[in-house]
Short mmCIF file of C-alpha atoms and ligand atoms in Angstrom, two decimals:
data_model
loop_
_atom_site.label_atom_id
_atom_site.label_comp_id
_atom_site.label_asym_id
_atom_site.label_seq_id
_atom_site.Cartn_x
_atom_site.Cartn_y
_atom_site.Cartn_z
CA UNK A 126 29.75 17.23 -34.43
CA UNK A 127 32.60 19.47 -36.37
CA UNK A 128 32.11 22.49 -38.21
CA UNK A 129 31.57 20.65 -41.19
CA UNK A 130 28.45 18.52 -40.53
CA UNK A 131 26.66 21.71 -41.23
CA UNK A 132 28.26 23.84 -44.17
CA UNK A 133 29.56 27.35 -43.72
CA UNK A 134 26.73 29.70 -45.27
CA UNK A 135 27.79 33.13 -47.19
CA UNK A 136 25.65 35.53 -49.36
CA UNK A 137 26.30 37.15 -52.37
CA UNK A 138 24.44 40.56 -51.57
CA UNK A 139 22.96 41.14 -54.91
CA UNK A 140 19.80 42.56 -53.85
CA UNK A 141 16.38 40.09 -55.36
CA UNK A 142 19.54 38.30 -57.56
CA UNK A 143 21.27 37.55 -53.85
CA UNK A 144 22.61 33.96 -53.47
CA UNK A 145 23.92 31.87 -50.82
CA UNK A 146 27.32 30.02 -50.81
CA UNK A 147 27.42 26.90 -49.14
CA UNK A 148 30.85 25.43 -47.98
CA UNK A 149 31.38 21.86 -46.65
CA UNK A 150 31.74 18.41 -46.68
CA UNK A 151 29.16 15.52 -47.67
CA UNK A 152 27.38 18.59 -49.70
CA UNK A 153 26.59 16.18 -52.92
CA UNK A 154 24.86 13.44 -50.91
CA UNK A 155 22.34 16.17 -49.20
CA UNK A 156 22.14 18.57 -52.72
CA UNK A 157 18.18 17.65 -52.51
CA UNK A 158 18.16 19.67 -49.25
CA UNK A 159 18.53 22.85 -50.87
CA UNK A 160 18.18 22.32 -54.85
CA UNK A 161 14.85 21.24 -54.01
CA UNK A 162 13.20 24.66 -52.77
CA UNK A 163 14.77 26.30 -56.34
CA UNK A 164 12.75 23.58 -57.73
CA UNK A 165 9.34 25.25 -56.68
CA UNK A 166 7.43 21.83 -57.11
CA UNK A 167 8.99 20.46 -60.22
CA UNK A 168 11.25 17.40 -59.84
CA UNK A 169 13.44 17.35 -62.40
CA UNK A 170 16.95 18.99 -63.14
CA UNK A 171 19.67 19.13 -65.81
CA UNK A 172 23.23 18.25 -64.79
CA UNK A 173 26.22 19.09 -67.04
CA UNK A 174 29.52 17.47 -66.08
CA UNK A 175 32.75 16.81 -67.76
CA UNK A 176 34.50 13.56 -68.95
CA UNK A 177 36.63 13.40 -65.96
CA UNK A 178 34.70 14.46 -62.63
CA UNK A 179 31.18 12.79 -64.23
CA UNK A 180 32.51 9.47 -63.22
CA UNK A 181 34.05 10.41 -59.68
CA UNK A 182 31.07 12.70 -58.37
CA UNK A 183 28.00 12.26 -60.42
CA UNK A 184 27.06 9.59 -58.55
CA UNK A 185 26.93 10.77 -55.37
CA UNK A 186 25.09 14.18 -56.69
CA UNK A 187 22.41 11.73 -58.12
CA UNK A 188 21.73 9.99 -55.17
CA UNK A 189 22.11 13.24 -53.18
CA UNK A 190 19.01 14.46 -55.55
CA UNK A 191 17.43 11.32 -55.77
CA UNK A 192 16.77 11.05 -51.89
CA UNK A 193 14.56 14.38 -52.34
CA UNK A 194 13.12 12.74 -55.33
CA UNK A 195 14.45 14.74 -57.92
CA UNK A 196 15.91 12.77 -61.10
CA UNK A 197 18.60 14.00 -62.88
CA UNK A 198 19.11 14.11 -66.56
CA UNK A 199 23.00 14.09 -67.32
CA UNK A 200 24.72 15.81 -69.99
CA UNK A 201 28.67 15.47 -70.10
CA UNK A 202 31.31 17.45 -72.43
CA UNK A 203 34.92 16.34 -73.11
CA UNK A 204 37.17 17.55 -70.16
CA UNK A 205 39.59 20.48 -71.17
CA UNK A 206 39.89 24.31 -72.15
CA UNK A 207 38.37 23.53 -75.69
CA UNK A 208 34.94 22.69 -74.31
CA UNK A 209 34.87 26.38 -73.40
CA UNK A 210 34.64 27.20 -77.28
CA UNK A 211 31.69 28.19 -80.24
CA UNK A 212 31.45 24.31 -80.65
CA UNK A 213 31.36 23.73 -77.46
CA UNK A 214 28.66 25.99 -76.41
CA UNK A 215 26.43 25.42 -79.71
CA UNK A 216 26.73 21.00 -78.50
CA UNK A 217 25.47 21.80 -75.38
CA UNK A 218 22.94 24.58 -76.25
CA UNK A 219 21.57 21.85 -78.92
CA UNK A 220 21.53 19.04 -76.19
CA UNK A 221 19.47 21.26 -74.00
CA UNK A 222 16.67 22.16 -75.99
CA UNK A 223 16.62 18.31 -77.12
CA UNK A 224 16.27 17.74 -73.73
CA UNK A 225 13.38 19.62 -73.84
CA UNK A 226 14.75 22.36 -71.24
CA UNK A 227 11.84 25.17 -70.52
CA UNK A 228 12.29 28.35 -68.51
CA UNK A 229 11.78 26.24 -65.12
CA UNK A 230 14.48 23.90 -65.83
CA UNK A 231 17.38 23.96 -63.59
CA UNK A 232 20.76 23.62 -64.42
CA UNK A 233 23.46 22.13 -62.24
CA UNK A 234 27.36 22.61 -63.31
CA UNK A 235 29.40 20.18 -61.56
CA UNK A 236 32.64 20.50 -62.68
CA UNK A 237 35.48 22.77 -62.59
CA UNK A 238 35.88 26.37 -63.95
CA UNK A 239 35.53 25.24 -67.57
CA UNK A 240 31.57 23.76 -66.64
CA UNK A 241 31.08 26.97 -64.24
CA UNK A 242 31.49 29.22 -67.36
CA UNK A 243 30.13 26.99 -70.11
CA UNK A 244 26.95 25.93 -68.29
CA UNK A 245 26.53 29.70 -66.69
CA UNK A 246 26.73 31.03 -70.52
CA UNK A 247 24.35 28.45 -71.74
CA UNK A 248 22.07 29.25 -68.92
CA UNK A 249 22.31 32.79 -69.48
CA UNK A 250 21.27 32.15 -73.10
CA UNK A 251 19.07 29.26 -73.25
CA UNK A 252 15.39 30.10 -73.41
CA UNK A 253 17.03 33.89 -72.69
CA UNK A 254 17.61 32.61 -69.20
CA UNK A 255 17.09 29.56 -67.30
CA UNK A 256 18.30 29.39 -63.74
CA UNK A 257 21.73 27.04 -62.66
CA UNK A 258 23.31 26.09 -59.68
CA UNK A 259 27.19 26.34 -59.59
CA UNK A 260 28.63 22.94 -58.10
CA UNK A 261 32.20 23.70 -58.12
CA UNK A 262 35.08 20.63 -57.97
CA UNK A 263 38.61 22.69 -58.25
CA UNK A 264 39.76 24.55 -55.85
CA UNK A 265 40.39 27.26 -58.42
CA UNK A 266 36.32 26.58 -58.89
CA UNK A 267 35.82 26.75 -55.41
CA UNK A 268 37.80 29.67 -54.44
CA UNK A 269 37.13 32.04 -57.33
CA UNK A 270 35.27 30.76 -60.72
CA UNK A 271 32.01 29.76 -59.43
CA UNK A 272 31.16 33.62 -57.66
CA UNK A 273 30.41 36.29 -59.03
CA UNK A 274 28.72 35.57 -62.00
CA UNK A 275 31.05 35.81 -64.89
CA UNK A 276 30.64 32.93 -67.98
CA UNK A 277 32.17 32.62 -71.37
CA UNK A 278 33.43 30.77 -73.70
CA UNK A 279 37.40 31.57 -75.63
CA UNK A 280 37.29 31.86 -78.91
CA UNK A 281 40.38 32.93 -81.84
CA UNK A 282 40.39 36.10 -80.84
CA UNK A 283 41.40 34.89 -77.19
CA UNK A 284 40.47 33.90 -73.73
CA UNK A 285 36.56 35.17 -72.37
CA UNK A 286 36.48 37.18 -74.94
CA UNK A 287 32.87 36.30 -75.38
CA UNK A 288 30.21 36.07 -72.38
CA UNK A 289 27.91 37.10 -69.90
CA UNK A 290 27.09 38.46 -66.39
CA UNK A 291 24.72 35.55 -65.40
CA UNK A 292 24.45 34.88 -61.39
CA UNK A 293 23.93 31.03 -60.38
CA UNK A 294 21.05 30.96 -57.95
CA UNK A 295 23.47 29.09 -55.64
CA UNK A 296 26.69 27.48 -54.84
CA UNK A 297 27.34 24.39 -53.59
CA UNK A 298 31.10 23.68 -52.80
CA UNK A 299 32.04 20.49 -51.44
CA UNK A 300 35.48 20.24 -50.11
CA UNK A 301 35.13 16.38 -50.86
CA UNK A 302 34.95 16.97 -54.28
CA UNK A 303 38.79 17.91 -53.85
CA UNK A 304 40.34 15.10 -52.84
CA UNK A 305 40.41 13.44 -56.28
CA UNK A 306 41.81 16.62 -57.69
CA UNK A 307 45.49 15.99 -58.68
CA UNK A 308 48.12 18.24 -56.66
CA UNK A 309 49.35 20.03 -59.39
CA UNK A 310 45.81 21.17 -60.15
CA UNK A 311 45.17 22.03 -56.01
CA UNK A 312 48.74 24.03 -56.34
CA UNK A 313 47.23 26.28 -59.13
CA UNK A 314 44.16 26.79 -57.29
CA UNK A 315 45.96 28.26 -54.29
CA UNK A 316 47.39 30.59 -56.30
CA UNK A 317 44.10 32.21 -56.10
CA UNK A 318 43.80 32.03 -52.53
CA UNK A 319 47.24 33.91 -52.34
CA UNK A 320 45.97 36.19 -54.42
CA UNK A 321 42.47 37.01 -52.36
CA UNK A 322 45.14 37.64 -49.18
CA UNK A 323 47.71 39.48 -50.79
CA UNK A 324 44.81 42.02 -51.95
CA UNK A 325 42.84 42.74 -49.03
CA UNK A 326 44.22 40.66 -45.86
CA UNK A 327 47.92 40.45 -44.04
CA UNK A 328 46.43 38.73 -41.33
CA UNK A 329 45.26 35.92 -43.30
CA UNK A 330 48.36 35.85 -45.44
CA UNK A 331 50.00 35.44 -42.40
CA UNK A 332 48.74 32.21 -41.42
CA UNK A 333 48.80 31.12 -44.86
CA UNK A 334 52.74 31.55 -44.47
CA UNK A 335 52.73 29.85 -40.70
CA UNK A 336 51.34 26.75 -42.24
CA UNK A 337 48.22 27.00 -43.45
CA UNK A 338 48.78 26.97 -46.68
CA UNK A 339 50.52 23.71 -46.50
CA UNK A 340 47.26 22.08 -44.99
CA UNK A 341 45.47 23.68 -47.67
CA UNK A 342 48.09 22.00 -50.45
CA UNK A 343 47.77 19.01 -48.70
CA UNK A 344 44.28 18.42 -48.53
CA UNK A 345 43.50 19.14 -45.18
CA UNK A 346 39.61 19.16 -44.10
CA UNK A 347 39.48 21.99 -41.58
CA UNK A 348 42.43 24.61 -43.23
CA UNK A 349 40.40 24.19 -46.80
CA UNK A 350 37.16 24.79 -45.31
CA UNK A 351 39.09 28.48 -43.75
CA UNK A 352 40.62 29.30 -46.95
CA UNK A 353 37.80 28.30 -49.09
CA UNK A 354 35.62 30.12 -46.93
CA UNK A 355 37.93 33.62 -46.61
CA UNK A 356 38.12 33.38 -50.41
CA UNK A 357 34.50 33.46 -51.07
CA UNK A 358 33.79 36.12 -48.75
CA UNK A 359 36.90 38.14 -50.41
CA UNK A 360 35.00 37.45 -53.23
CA UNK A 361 31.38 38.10 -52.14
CA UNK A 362 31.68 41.12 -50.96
CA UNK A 363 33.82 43.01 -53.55
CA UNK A 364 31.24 41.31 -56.39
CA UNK A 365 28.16 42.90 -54.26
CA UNK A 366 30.08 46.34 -54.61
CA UNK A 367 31.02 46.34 -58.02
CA UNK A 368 29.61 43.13 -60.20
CA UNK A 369 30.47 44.70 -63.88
CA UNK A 370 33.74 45.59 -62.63
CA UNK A 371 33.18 49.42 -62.85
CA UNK A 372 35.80 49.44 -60.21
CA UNK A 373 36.93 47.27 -57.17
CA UNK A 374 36.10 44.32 -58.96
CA UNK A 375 39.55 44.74 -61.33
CA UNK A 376 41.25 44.15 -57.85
CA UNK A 377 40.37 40.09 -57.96
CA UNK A 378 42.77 40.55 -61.33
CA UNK A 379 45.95 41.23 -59.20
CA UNK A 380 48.86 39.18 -61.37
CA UNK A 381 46.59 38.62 -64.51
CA UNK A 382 47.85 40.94 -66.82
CA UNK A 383 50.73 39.54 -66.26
CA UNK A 384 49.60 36.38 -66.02
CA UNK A 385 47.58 36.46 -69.09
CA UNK A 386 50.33 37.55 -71.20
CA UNK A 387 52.48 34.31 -70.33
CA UNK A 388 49.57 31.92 -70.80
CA UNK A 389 49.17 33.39 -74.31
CA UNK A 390 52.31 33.37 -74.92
CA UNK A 391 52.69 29.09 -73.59
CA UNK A 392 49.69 28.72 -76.04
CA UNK A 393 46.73 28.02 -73.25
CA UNK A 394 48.52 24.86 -73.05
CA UNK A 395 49.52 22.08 -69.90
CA UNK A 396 52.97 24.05 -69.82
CA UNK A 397 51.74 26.43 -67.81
CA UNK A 398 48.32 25.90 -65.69
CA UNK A 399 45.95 29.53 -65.04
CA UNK A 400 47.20 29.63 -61.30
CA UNK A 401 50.70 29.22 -62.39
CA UNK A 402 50.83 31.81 -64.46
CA UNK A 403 49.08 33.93 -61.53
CA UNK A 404 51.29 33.24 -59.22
CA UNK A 405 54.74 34.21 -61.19
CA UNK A 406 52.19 37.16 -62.80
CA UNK A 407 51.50 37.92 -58.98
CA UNK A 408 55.75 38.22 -58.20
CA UNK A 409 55.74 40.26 -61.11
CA UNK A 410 53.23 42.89 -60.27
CA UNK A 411 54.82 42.85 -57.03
CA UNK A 412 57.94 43.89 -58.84
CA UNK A 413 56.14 46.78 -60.85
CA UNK A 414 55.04 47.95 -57.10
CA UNK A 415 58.45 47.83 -55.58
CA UNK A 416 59.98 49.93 -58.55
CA UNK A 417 56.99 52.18 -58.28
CA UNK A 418 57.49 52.98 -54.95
CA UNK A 419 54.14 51.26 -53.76
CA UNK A 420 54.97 48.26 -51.67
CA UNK A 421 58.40 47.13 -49.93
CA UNK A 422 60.81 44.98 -51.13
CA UNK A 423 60.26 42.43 -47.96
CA UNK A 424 56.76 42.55 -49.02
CA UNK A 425 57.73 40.87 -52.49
CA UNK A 426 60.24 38.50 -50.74
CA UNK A 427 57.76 37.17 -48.84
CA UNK A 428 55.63 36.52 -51.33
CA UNK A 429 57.84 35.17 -52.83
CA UNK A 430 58.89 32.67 -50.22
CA UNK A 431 55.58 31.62 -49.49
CA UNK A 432 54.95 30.86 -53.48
CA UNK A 433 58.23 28.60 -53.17
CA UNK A 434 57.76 26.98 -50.17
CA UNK A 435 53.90 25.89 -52.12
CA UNK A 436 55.39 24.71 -54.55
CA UNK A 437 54.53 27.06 -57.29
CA UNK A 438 56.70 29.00 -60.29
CA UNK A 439 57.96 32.00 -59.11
CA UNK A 440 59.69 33.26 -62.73
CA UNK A 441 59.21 32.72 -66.57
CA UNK A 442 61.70 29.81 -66.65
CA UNK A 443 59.39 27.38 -65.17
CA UNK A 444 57.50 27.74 -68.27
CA UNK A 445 60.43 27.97 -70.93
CA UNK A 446 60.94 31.73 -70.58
CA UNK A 447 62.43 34.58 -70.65
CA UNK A 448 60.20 35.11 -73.46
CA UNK A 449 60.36 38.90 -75.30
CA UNK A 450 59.13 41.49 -73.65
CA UNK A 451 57.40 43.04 -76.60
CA UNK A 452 55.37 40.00 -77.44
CA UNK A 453 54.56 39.71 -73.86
CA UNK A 454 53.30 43.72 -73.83
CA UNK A 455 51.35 42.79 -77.05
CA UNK A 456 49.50 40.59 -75.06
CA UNK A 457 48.72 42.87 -72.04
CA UNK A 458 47.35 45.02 -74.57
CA UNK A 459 44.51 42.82 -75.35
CA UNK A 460 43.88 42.80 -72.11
CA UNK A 461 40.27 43.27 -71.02
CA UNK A 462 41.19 46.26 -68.62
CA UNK A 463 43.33 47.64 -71.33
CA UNK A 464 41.70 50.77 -72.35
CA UNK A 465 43.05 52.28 -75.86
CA UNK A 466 46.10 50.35 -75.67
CA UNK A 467 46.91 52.13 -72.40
CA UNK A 468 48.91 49.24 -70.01
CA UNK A 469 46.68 48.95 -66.90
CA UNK A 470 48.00 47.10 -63.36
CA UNK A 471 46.74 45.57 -60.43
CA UNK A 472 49.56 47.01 -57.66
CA UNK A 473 50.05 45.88 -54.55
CA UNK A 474 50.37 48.88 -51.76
CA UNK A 475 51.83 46.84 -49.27
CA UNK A 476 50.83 43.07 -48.45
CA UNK A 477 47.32 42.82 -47.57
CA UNK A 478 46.14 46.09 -50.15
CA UNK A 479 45.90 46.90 -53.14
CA UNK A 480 45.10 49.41 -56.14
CA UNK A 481 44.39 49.65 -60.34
CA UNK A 482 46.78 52.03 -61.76
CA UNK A 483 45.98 53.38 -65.38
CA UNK A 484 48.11 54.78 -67.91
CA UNK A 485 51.55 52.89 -66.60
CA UNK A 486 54.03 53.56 -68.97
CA UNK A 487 55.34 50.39 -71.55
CA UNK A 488 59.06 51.54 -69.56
CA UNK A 489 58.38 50.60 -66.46
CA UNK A 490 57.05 47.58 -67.47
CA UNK A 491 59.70 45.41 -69.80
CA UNK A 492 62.63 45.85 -67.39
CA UNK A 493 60.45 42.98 -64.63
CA UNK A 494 59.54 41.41 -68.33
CA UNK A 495 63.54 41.36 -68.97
CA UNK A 496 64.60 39.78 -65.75
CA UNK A 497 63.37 36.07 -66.15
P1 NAD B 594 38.97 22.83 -65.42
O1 NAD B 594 37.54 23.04 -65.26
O2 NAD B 594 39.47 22.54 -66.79
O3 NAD B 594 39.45 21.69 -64.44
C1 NAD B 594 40.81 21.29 -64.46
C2 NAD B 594 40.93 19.77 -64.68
O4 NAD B 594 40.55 19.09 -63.50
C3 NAD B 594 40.03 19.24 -65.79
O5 NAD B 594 40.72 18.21 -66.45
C4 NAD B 594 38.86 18.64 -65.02
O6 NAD B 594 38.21 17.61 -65.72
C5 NAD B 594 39.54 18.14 -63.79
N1 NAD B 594 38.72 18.06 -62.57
C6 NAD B 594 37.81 18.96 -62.14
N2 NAD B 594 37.38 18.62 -60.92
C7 NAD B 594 38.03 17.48 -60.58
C8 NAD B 594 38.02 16.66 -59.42
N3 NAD B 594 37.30 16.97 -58.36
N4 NAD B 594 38.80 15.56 -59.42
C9 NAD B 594 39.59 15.25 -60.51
N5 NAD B 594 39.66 16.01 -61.61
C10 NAD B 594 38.88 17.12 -61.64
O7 NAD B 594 39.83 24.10 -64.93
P2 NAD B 594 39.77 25.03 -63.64
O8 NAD B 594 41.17 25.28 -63.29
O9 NAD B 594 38.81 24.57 -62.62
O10 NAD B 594 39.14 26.36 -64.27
C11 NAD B 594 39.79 27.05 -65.31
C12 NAD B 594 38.74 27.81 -66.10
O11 NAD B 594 38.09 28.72 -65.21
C13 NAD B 594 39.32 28.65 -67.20
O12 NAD B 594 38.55 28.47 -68.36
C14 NAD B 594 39.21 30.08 -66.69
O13 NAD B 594 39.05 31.01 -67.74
C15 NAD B 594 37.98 29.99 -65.85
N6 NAD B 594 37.89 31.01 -64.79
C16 NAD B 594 36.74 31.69 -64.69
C17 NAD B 594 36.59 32.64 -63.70
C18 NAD B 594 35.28 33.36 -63.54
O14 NAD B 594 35.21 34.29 -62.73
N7 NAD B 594 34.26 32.95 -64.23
C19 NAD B 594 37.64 32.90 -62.80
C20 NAD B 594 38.82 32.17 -62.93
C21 NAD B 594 38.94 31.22 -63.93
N1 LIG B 595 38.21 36.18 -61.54
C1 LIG B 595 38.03 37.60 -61.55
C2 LIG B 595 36.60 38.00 -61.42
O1 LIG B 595 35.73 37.19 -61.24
O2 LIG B 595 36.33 39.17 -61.48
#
């Protein structure tokens, strides 16, 4: 037996809206084993999927119901970012209540972080609230998206603008599920992993850097099930602390501003995938904490390094930059944690901590916006 036959087990400590985390391989083809007590005696579900990962792991998640003698009802939505939209949310709202969906009706999302929010938001809406099980396929999914509760949709105004706090009753992520992922979209995922480390663990960054993060890249069983695993706890536990992000919680936004700013300004597009744009926002909120005296320059080379050596951007020109600083500061000013057009930072106080700093001044910013 490995440490996979049975699935690592974490908790979202949430008080009576607590929920487990389950982390493993062959997950799908056993789902019945634990869908079916959320069930309590009915036998049917609601699965929403997208147009890509419907046909490589629907399947398995029917039979994996079907062998607990649930039947599953399938709804699937175009694959992409615009699923995530007003449209999007009113198609599958509409298909839902065709479907005849009550209060007891369980959703499943099986699908990356574009399902996780759309199908948490419809769930958090539908019949005002229906319960839904978060059945994660990234690793981006796997390693951040599918905790902590947050779902929305994008709409003109910009990204999540719209949305809810709406807790799944349970996770199921199944490191199988990743093997059909394509690299670049494993790469971006990392990006998150890095982040969890960079925030609140050297050690762990550490053996990111002595190889694990290579296995994880590559696919490998046993290093994805450690990472996966350290991320959700990361996770977990600053969630249970803080889930409106009163506080702590901005921490899991370390290189979004950022970021957030170059993804607007690449248009959302394939240019520049979400953990991309982390990881060269992550290099440059490293920068802002060099030149604010917070972290070490060593700190930021090694991040640096590590980024590289994974394969991911480190600067603007891998996505057409250096754009203008002033557009990019626009953008940060949009931000979410924005508050009255004040600039607000994740900053890194040495590798393995971290901080939010309010009020930093537009001047210390567009000289790292300048350089690439
Ligand atoms: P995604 O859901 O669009 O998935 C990326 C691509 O991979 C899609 O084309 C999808 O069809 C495909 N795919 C998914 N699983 C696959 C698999 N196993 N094999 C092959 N292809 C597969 O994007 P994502 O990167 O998972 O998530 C990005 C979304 O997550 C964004 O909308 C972002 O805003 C959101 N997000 C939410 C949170 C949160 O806390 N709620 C956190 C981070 C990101
Ligand atoms: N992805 C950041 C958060 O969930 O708070």
């Amino acid at each position: 037996m490995t440490i996979l036959d049975e699935p690592v087990r974490l908790s979202v400590a949430l008080g009576d809206r607590a929920y487990p985390i389950l982390i493993g391989s062959g997950l799908l083809e056993r789902a019945g084993t634990w869908i079916a007590p959320l069930l309590k005696g009915r036998t049917r579900v609601v699965a929403i999927t997208d147009s890509n990962v419907g046909p490589l792991h629907l399947p398995r998640l029917v039979a994996g119901l079907s062998a607990s003698g649930i039947t599953v009802e399938s709804v699937t939505v175009p694959a992409g970012e615009g699923s995530k939209s007003w449209d999007g949310i009113a198609t599958l709202v509409d298909r839902l209540l065709e479907l005849r969906v009550d209060r007891g009706t369980l959703l499943l999302a099986l699908g990356g972080g574009v399902i996780g929010d759309l199908v948490g938001f419809a769930a958090s809406i539908t019949m005002r609230g229906v319960d839904f099980v978060q059945i994660p396929t990234t690793l981006l999914a796997q390693v951040d998206s599918s905790v902590g509760g947050k779902t929305g949709i994008n709409t003109k105004a910009g990204k999540n603008l719209v949305g809810t706090f709406y807790q799944p009753r349970l996770v199921l992520a199944d490191l199988d599920c990743l093997a059909t992922l394509p690299v670049r979209e494993r790469r971006s995922g990392y990006a998150e992993i890095v982040k969890h480390c960079v925030i609140s663990d050297a050690d762990m960054f550490a053996w990111l850097e002595s190889g694990g993060g290579q296995a994880v890249i590559a696919g490998d069983t046993a290093a994805l099930a450690l990472a996966v695993k350290h991320s959700c706890e990361t996770k977990a536990a600053i969630v249970a602390a803080d889930e409106r992000e009163g506080g702590q919680r901005a921490l899991l936004n370390f290189g979004h501003t950022f970021g957030h700013a170059l993804e607007a300004e690449t248009g959302f597009s394939d240019r520049l995938y979400h953990g991309e744009a982390v990881a060269i926002g992550m290099v440059q909120a490293m920068d802002l904490s060099v030149s604010l005296g917070l972290c070490s320059a060593a700190d930021r080379a090694r991040l640096v390094a590590h980024l590289t050596a994974c394969g991911l951007p480190v600067d603007q020109s891998a996505c057409g930059g250096p754009f203008d600083p002033a557009r990019l500061v626009a953008h940060m000013r949009l931000d979410k944690k924005a508050k009255a057009g004040e600039l607000t930072f994740v900053v890194c106080t040495g590798l393995g901590s971290s901080a939010v700093r309010d009020g930093v001044p537009e001047a210390s910013v567009l000289p790292i916006l300048t350089v690439r």
